[in-house]
mmCIF file of C-alpha atoms in Angstrom:
data_model
loop_
_atom_site.group_PDB
_atom_site.id
_atom_site.type_symbol
_atom_site.label_atom_id
_atom_site.label_comp_id
_atom_site.label_asym_id
_atom_site.label_seq_id
_atom_site.Cartn_x
_atom_site.Cartn_y
_atom_site.Cartn_z
ATOM 1 C CA MET I 123 -11.957 18.573 -15.203
ATOM 2 C CA ASP I 124 -12.972 16.736 -12.012
ATOM 3 C CA THR I 125 -13.251 18.710 -8.802
ATOM 4 C CA PRO I 126 -10.742 17.472 -6.192
ATOM 5 C CA ALA I 127 -12.268 15.174 -3.579
ATOM 6 C CA ILE I 128 -9.926 16.575 -0.910
ATOM 7 C CA ILE I 129 -8.550 20.125 -0.930
ATOM 8 C CA ILE I 130 -6.100 21.208 1.770
ATOM 9 C CA LYS I 131 -4.928 24.846 1.887
ATOM 10 C CA GLY I 132 -2.250 26.057 4.301
ATOM 11 C CA LEU I 133 -3.396 23.636 7.001
ATOM 12 C CA GLY I 134 -1.457 23.715 10.249
ATOM 13 C CA LYS I 135 -1.610 22.668 13.897
ATOM 14 C CA LYS I 136 0.282 23.917 16.923
ATOM 15 C CA TYR I 137 -0.549 22.028 20.100
ATOM 16 C CA SER I 138 -1.088 23.865 23.360
ATOM 17 C CA GLY I 139 2.165 24.436 25.215
ATOM 18 C CA SER I 140 4.327 23.837 22.144
ATOM 19 C CA ASP I 141 6.499 26.499 20.504
ATOM 20 C CA SER I 142 6.564 24.743 17.147
ATOM 21 C CA PHE I 143 3.982 23.517 14.654
ATOM 22 C CA ALA I 144 3.258 19.789 14.473
ATOM 23 C CA LEU I 145 1.944 20.565 10.991
ATOM 24 C CA HIS I 146 2.580 23.768 9.067
ATOM 25 C CA ASP I 147 1.250 25.237 5.823
ATOM 26 C CA LEU I 148 0.133 21.929 4.284
ATOM 27 C CA SER I 149 -1.452 22.295 0.858
ATOM 28 C CA LEU I 150 -2.395 19.383 -1.400
ATOM 29 C CA GLN I 151 -5.270 17.920 -3.397
ATOM 30 C CA VAL I 152 -6.588 14.403 -3.926
ATOM 31 C CA MET I 153 -8.639 13.734 -7.045
ATOM 32 C CA PRO I 154 -11.643 11.385 -7.380
ATOM 33 C CA GLY I 155 -10.438 7.833 -7.933
ATOM 34 C CA GLU I 156 -6.895 8.684 -6.843
ATOM 35 C CA VAL I 157 -4.840 6.732 -4.317
ATOM 36 C CA TYR I 158 -2.596 9.185 -2.479
ATOM 37 C CA GLY I 159 0.155 7.913 -0.182
ATOM 38 C CA PHE I 160 1.269 10.189 2.652
ATOM 39 C CA LEU I 161 4.810 9.272 3.669
ATOM 40 C CA GLY I 162 7.141 10.393 6.399
ATOM 41 C CA PRO I 163 9.000 9.269 9.523
ATOM 42 C CA ASN I 164 7.371 8.992 12.936
ATOM 43 C CA GLY I 165 6.390 12.404 14.300
ATOM 44 C CA ALA I 166 6.398 14.022 10.858
ATOM 45 C CA GLY I 167 2.745 15.099 11.067
ATOM 46 C CA LYS I 168 0.906 12.315 9.228
ATOM 47 C CA THR I 169 -1.515 11.385 12.000
ATOM 48 C CA THR I 170 -2.032 15.044 12.921
ATOM 49 C CA THR I 171 -3.113 15.673 9.325
ATOM 50 C CA ILE I 172 -5.587 12.803 9.397
ATOM 51 C CA ARG I 173 -7.042 13.906 12.744
ATOM 52 C CA LEU I 174 -7.486 17.413 11.394
ATOM 53 C CA LEU I 175 -9.290 16.124 8.302
ATOM 54 C CA LEU I 176 -11.719 14.203 10.517
ATOM 55 C CA ASN I 177 -12.133 17.232 12.858
ATOM 56 C CA PHE I 178 -10.931 15.277 15.873
ATOM 57 C CA ILE I 179 -8.671 18.268 16.505
ATOM 58 C CA GLN I 180 -9.054 21.856 15.319
ATOM 59 C CA PRO I 181 -6.604 23.540 12.932
ATOM 60 C CA THR I 182 -4.452 26.432 14.091
ATOM 61 C CA GLU I 183 -4.143 27.728 10.547
ATOM 62 C CA GLY I 184 -5.517 27.083 7.099
ATOM 63 C CA SER I 185 -8.521 25.091 5.940
ATOM 64 C CA ALA I 186 -9.569 21.944 4.119
ATOM 65 C CA GLN I 187 -12.551 20.597 2.253
ATOM 66 C CA ILE I 188 -13.745 17.058 1.657
ATOM 67 C CA LEU I 189 -16.254 16.656 -1.188
ATOM 68 C CA GLY I 190 -16.727 20.418 -1.142
ATOM 69 C CA LYS I 191 -17.552 20.561 2.566
ATOM 70 C CA ASP I 192 -15.520 22.371 5.220
ATOM 71 C CA ILE I 193 -13.788 19.957 7.607
ATOM 72 C CA VAL I 194 -14.775 22.003 10.670
ATOM 73 C CA LYS I 195 -18.195 23.452 9.843
ATOM 74 C CA ASP I 196 -19.475 20.378 8.005
ATOM 75 C CA SER I 197 -17.662 17.617 9.886
ATOM 76 C CA VAL I 198 -20.829 15.644 10.718
ATOM 77 C CA ALA I 199 -21.974 15.613 7.090
ATOM 78 C CA ILE I 200 -18.468 14.690 5.897
ATOM 79 C CA LYS I 201 -18.341 11.613 8.119
ATOM 80 C CA LYS I 202 -21.309 10.141 6.238
ATOM 81 C CA SER I 203 -19.108 9.844 3.146
ATOM 82 C CA VAL I 204 -15.781 8.869 4.755
ATOM 83 C CA GLY I 205 -14.417 5.461 5.678
ATOM 84 C CA TYR I 206 -11.825 5.930 8.423
ATOM 85 C CA LEU I 207 -9.235 3.642 9.952
ATOM 86 C CA ALA I 208 -7.199 4.949 12.878
ATOM 87 C CA GLY I 209 -3.535 4.135 13.309
ATOM 88 C CA ASP I 210 -4.079 3.426 17.011
ATOM 89 C CA ILE I 211 -7.293 1.514 16.423
ATOM 90 C CA ALA I 212 -9.521 1.150 19.495
ATOM 91 C CA LEU I 213 -12.712 -0.904 19.227
ATOM 92 C CA TYR I 214 -15.450 -1.809 21.699
ATOM 93 C CA SER I 215 -13.673 -4.710 23.386
ATOM 94 C CA LYS I 216 -16.751 -6.293 24.988
ATOM 95 C CA MET I 217 -18.660 -6.522 21.704
ATOM 96 C CA THR I 218 -18.420 -9.389 19.273
ATOM 97 C CA SER I 219 -17.074 -8.394 15.876
ATOM 98 C CA ARG I 220 -20.506 -9.009 14.368
ATOM 99 C CA LEU I 221 -22.256 -6.710 16.838
ATOM 100 C CA PHE I 222 -19.621 -4.020 16.324
ATOM 101 C CA LEU I 223 -20.041 -4.079 12.538
ATOM 102 C CA GLU I 224 -23.843 -4.009 12.879
ATOM 103 C CA TYR I 225 -23.532 -1.018 15.196
ATOM 104 C CA MET I 226 -21.255 0.798 12.751
ATOM 105 C CA ALA I 227 -23.692 0.040 9.920
ATOM 106 C CA GLU I 228 -26.368 1.974 11.819
ATOM 107 C CA LEU I 229 -24.069 5.006 11.922
ATOM 108 C CA GLN I 230 -23.080 4.806 8.247
ATOM 109 C CA HIS I 231 -25.662 2.897 6.238
ATOM 110 C CA PRO I 232 -24.045 0.586 3.672
ATOM 111 C CA LYS I 233 -25.318 0.406 0.093
ATOM 112 C CA ASN I 234 -25.056 -3.385 0.304
ATOM 113 C CA LYS I 235 -25.992 -4.806 3.711
ATOM 114 C CA LYS I 236 -24.095 -8.031 2.965
ATOM 115 C CA ASN I 237 -20.861 -6.219 2.204
ATOM 116 C CA ALA I 238 -19.456 -6.490 5.744
ATOM 117 C CA LEU I 239 -20.111 -10.254 5.796
ATOM 118 C CA GLU I 240 -18.456 -10.661 2.406
ATOM 119 C CA LEU I 241 -15.420 -8.703 3.594
ATOM 120 C CA ALA I 242 -15.258 -10.792 6.777
ATOM 121 C CA SER I 243 -15.148 -13.904 4.611
ATOM 122 C CA ARG I 244 -12.392 -12.435 2.427
ATOM 123 C CA PHE I 245 -10.302 -11.590 5.498
ATOM 124 C CA ASP I 246 -11.061 -14.857 7.350
ATOM 125 C CA VAL I 247 -12.543 -13.160 10.412
ATOM 126 C CA ASN I 248 -14.594 -15.016 13.033
ATOM 127 C CA LEU I 249 -17.390 -12.549 13.724
ATOM 128 C CA ASN I 250 -18.621 -14.422 16.783
ATOM 129 C CA MET I 251 -15.516 -13.755 18.874
ATOM 130 C CA LYS I 252 -15.380 -10.800 21.216
ATOM 131 C CA ILE I 253 -13.019 -8.099 20.058
ATOM 132 C CA ARG I 254 -10.933 -8.349 23.229
ATOM 133 C CA GLU I 255 -10.180 -11.983 22.297
ATOM 134 C CA LEU I 256 -8.797 -11.083 18.872
ATOM 135 C CA SER I 257 -5.136 -10.756 17.963
ATOM 136 C CA LYS I 258 -3.798 -7.384 16.820
ATOM 137 C CA GLY I 259 -3.931 -8.533 13.205
ATOM 138 C CA ASN I 260 -7.567 -9.633 13.479
ATOM 139 C CA ARG I 261 -8.549 -6.390 15.179
ATOM 140 C CA GLN I 262 -6.912 -4.585 12.252
ATOM 141 C CA LYS I 263 -9.038 -6.647 9.868
ATOM 142 C CA ILE I 264 -12.203 -5.587 11.706
ATOM 143 C CA GLY I 265 -11.077 -1.967 11.430
ATOM 144 C CA ILE I 266 -10.548 -2.371 7.679
ATOM 145 C CA ILE I 267 -13.935 -4.045 7.229
ATOM 146 C CA GLN I 268 -15.795 -1.244 9.023
ATOM 147 C CA ALA I 269 -13.937 1.406 6.988
ATOM 148 C CA PHE I 270 -14.820 -0.211 3.648
ATOM 149 C CA ALA I 271 -18.216 -1.783 4.405
ATOM 150 C CA ALA I 272 -20.333 1.229 3.381
ATOM 151 C CA GLU I 273 -18.338 1.696 0.136
ATOM 152 C CA PRO I 274 -17.609 5.347 0.991
ATOM 153 C CA ASP I 275 -16.554 7.981 -1.526
ATOM 154 C CA ILE I 276 -13.515 8.873 0.598
ATOM 155 C CA LEU I 277 -11.203 6.543 2.508
ATOM 156 C CA ILE I 278 -8.817 8.020 5.074
ATOM 157 C CA LEU I 279 -6.526 5.353 6.463
ATOM 158 C CA ASP I 280 -3.696 5.614 8.988
ATOM 159 C CA GLU I 281 -1.142 2.783 8.568
ATOM 160 C CA PRO I 282 -3.830 0.399 7.260
ATOM 161 C CA THR I 283 -1.734 -2.762 6.822
ATOM 162 C CA ALA I 284 -0.100 -2.710 10.273
ATOM 163 C CA GLY I 285 -0.347 -6.191 11.764
ATOM 164 C CA LEU I 286 -1.607 -7.901 8.596
ATOM 165 C CA ASP I 287 0.131 -11.002 7.279
ATOM 166 C CA PRO I 288 1.311 -10.926 3.627
ATOM 167 C CA LEU I 289 -1.748 -12.755 2.267
ATOM 168 C CA LYS I 290 -4.156 -10.354 3.925
ATOM 169 C CA GLN I 291 -2.053 -7.408 2.746
ATOM 170 C CA GLU I 292 -2.661 -8.649 -0.802
ATOM 171 C CA GLU I 293 -6.391 -8.828 -0.081
ATOM 172 C CA PHE I 294 -6.229 -5.255 1.197
ATOM 173 C CA PHE I 295 -4.482 -4.145 -2.012
ATOM 174 C CA LYS I 296 -7.313 -5.737 -4.031
ATOM 175 C CA LEU I 297 -9.827 -3.837 -1.902
ATOM 176 C CA ILE I 298 -8.037 -0.564 -2.630
ATOM 177 C CA ALA I 299 -8.059 -1.328 -6.367
ATOM 178 C CA GLU I 300 -11.793 -2.092 -6.257
ATOM 179 C CA SER I 301 -12.480 1.173 -4.422
ATOM 180 C CA LYS I 302 -10.429 3.094 -6.976
ATOM 181 C CA ARG I 303 -12.366 1.528 -9.862
ATOM 182 C CA ARG I 304 -15.682 2.703 -8.425
ATOM 183 C CA GLY I 305 -14.262 6.238 -8.146
ATOM 184 C CA ALA I 306 -13.431 6.450 -4.443
ATOM 185 C CA SER I 307 -10.492 8.584 -3.312
ATOM 186 C CA VAL I 308 -7.980 7.076 -0.904
ATOM 187 C CA PHE I 309 -5.695 9.091 1.377
ATOM 188 C CA PHE I 310 -3.480 6.961 3.570
ATOM 189 C CA SER I 311 -0.324 7.193 5.611
ATOM 190 C CA SER I 312 2.254 4.450 5.450
ATOM 191 C CA HIS I 313 5.767 3.351 6.357
ATOM 192 C CA ASN I 314 5.603 0.412 3.959
ATOM 193 C CA LEU I 315 7.442 1.608 0.869
ATOM 194 C CA ALA I 316 6.660 -1.547 -1.115
ATOM 195 C CA GLU I 317 2.904 -1.119 -0.650
ATOM 196 C CA VAL I 318 3.094 2.553 -1.612
ATOM 197 C CA GLN I 319 4.839 1.662 -4.845
ATOM 198 C CA LYS I 320 2.268 -1.035 -5.525
ATOM 199 C CA ILE I 321 -1.019 0.814 -4.988
ATOM 200 C CA CYS I 322 -0.467 4.595 -5.091
ATOM 201 C CA ASP I 323 -0.948 6.954 -7.991
ATOM 202 C CA ARG I 324 0.816 9.802 -6.219
ATOM 203 C CA VAL I 325 2.795 10.313 -3.022
ATOM 204 C CA GLY I 326 3.482 13.247 -0.729
ATOM 205 C CA PHE I 327 6.516 13.305 1.540
ATOM 206 C CA ILE I 328 6.198 15.074 4.877
ATOM 207 C CA ARG I 329 9.039 15.828 7.275
ATOM 208 C CA GLU I 330 9.032 17.895 10.468
ATOM 209 C CA GLY I 331 5.456 19.001 9.812
ATOM 210 C CA LYS I 332 6.037 20.261 6.264
ATOM 211 C CA LEU I 333 5.272 18.775 2.866
ATOM 212 C CA ILE I 334 8.644 18.594 1.144
ATOM 213 C CA ALA I 335 7.733 16.916 -2.141
ATOM 214 C CA GLU I 336 4.901 15.466 -4.200
ATOM 215 C CA GLN I 337 5.463 13.072 -7.067
ATOM 216 C CA THR I 338 3.549 10.554 -9.124
ATOM 217 C CA ILE I 339 4.753 6.989 -8.838
ATOM 218 C CA ALA I 340 5.503 7.108 -12.562
ATOM 219 C CA ASP I 341 7.792 10.117 -12.078
ATOM 220 C CA VAL I 342 9.622 8.447 -9.204
ATOM 221 C CA ALA I 343 10.036 5.276 -11.257
ATOM 222 C CA ALA I 344 11.359 7.248 -14.223
ATOM 223 C CA VAL I 345 14.390 8.447 -12.265
ATOM 224 C CA ALA I 346 14.961 5.223 -10.316
ATOM 225 C CA ALA I 347 17.801 2.891 -11.228
ATOM 226 C CA ARG I 348 16.893 -0.031 -13.482
ATOM 227 C CA THR I 349 18.647 -3.267 -12.588
ATOM 228 C CA PHE I 350 19.782 -5.894 -15.119
ATOM 229 C CA ASP I 351 21.260 -9.332 -14.482
ATOM 230 C CA ILE I 352 23.410 -10.109 -17.517
ATOM 231 C CA THR I 353 25.251 -13.301 -18.475
ATOM 232 C CA PHE I 354 27.783 -13.191 -21.312
ATOM 233 C CA VAL I 355 29.000 -16.075 -23.416
ATOM 234 C CA ASP I 356 32.586 -14.921 -22.810
ATOM 235 C CA GLU I 357 34.155 -12.903 -19.987
ATOM 236 C CA ALA I 358 31.935 -9.987 -18.888
ATOM 237 C CA PRO I 359 33.250 -6.629 -20.234
ATOM 238 C CA LYS I 360 33.193 -4.956 -16.817
ATOM 239 C CA SER I 361 35.397 -2.001 -17.706
ATOM 240 C CA GLU I 362 33.184 -1.116 -20.670
ATOM 241 C CA LEU I 363 30.045 -1.469 -18.566
ATOM 242 C CA ARG I 364 31.511 0.815 -15.892
ATOM 243 C CA SER I 365 32.014 3.472 -18.567
ATOM 244 C CA VAL I 366 28.251 3.619 -19.222
ATOM 245 C CA PRO I 367 26.880 6.945 -17.849
ATOM 246 C CA GLY I 368 24.856 6.401 -14.669
ATOM 247 C CA ALA I 369 25.876 2.739 -14.396
ATOM 248 C CA LYS I 370 26.966 0.878 -11.291
ATOM 249 C CA VAL I 371 28.382 -2.594 -11.892
ATOM 250 C CA GLU I 372 28.316 -5.388 -9.329
ATOM 251 C CA SER I 373 30.798 -8.172 -9.944
ATOM 252 C CA GLY I 374 29.445 -11.682 -10.164
ATOM 253 C CA SER I 375 31.165 -14.666 -11.721
ATOM 254 C CA GLY I 376 33.460 -14.155 -14.699
ATOM 255 C CA HIS I 377 30.555 -14.305 -17.142
ATOM 256 C CA HIS I 378 27.811 -12.720 -15.008
ATOM 257 C CA VAL I 379 27.304 -9.138 -13.774
ATOM 258 C CA THR I 380 24.525 -7.081 -12.277
ATOM 259 C CA VAL I 381 24.235 -3.561 -13.649
ATOM 260 C CA HIS I 382 22.205 -0.710 -12.109
ATOM 261 C CA VAL I 383 21.513 2.119 -14.531
ATOM 262 C CA LYS I 384 20.049 5.556 -13.888
ATOM 263 C CA GLY I 385 19.061 7.562 -16.929
ATOM 264 C CA GLU I 386 19.259 6.559 -20.584
ATOM 265 C CA LEU I 387 19.588 2.838 -21.344
ATOM 266 C CA SER I 388 20.853 3.198 -24.914
ATOM 267 C CA PRO I 389 24.551 3.482 -23.901
ATOM 268 C CA LEU I 390 24.229 0.184 -22.009
ATOM 269 C CA PHE I 391 22.659 -1.549 -24.993
ATOM 270 C CA ARG I 392 25.375 -0.222 -27.315
ATOM 271 C CA VAL I 393 27.948 -1.973 -25.129
ATOM 272 C CA LEU I 394 25.901 -5.176 -25.054
ATOM 273 C CA ALA I 395 25.537 -5.128 -28.850
ATOM 274 C CA LYS I 396 29.322 -5.548 -29.188
ATOM 275 C CA HIS I 397 29.352 -8.778 -27.168
ATOM 276 C CA LYS I 398 27.637 -12.154 -27.132
ATOM 277 C CA VAL I 399 24.950 -12.058 -24.436
ATOM 278 C CA ALA I 400 23.644 -15.411 -23.185
ATOM 279 C CA SER I 401 20.830 -13.930 -21.102
ATOM 280 C CA ILE I 402 19.563 -10.636 -19.747
ATOM 281 C CA ASN I 403 16.876 -10.166 -17.120
ATOM 282 C CA GLN I 404 15.506 -6.900 -15.801
ATOM 283 C CA ARG I 405 14.447 -6.874 -12.154
ATOM 284 C CA GLU I 406 11.269 -5.195 -10.979
ATOM 285 C CA VAL I 407 12.009 -1.554 -10.227
ATOM 286 C CA SER I 408 12.243 -0.842 -6.492
ATOM 287 C CA LEU I 409 11.579 2.729 -5.466
ATOM 288 C CA GLU I 410 12.752 2.234 -1.899
ATOM 289 C CA ASN I 411 16.058 4.041 -2.388
ATOM 290 C CA GLU I 412 14.277 6.963 -4.053
ATOM 291 C CA PHE I 413 11.806 7.240 -1.178
ATOM 292 C CA LEU I 414 14.559 6.992 1.427
ATOM 293 C CA HIS I 415 16.163 10.189 0.106
ATOM 294 C CA PHE I 416 13.173 12.074 1.458
ATOM 295 C CA TYR I 417 13.167 10.226 4.780
ATOM 296 C CA ARG I 418 16.848 10.962 5.352
ATOM 297 C CA GLY I 419 16.484 14.589 4.387
ATOM 298 C CA ASP I 420 18.627 14.565 1.249
ATOM 299 C CA GLY I 421 15.705 14.681 -1.177
ATOM 300 C CA LYS I 422 15.031 17.617 -3.461
#
């Protein structure tokens, strides 16, 4: 069995002058080639966790390892293998983007020296402009390029798609998939529930400094409501559909209904088998409502 790329044991942080922990007793693991989404409302402890992993701040309790190295004792060695993107990204404003990426390449030597240029082309970045002249979205692109350019074994990303337009978000998703295929581990915080559903293997939910749940995306999807748009040849049998366990029926026209079903689908199909169905379409499963349980505090 593969050794976890990231191991966190009882990690916590209490800031000076505070009576409470910003992060308390966090324990989790991220496997090689796994994309792990770290979710929670503002102030939940996501950025504190990331800063601890990079040894920008020191833990009050617990420990963590990245690629078998201690985050405090071996922080310099760890940084050689980590691609990092800050949530409050701050770049050298007087540099051109090209000079900045060349400078970063000297700190973390890329396997392919042309990789940064190829990424700049994919993200439509003008490398000759000074960073201070770039929009927030273009500065975010430069941050993404520098994090991925060296093809690191570990990627730690804080709100990576903030400021990106939808097309560039899709390009970022492709980049994550490529990194996963080569075996890199990705640990990232996010508020974007759609992107988490799209690219994560597993998610952890943090609230008030504590990890409250961990689930695979497949497990979350398994308990989410499936939605069907159904058109009947005759009048829709709404009363029968409402009797299906776990079903919620939205009225449409006389012949059309939308049915949301949690749990077994066979009772729904038994009802449909008794009637003439003109068409049935299943919508893509959205996990947003499932995720929001944890944000609101009514999750398990």
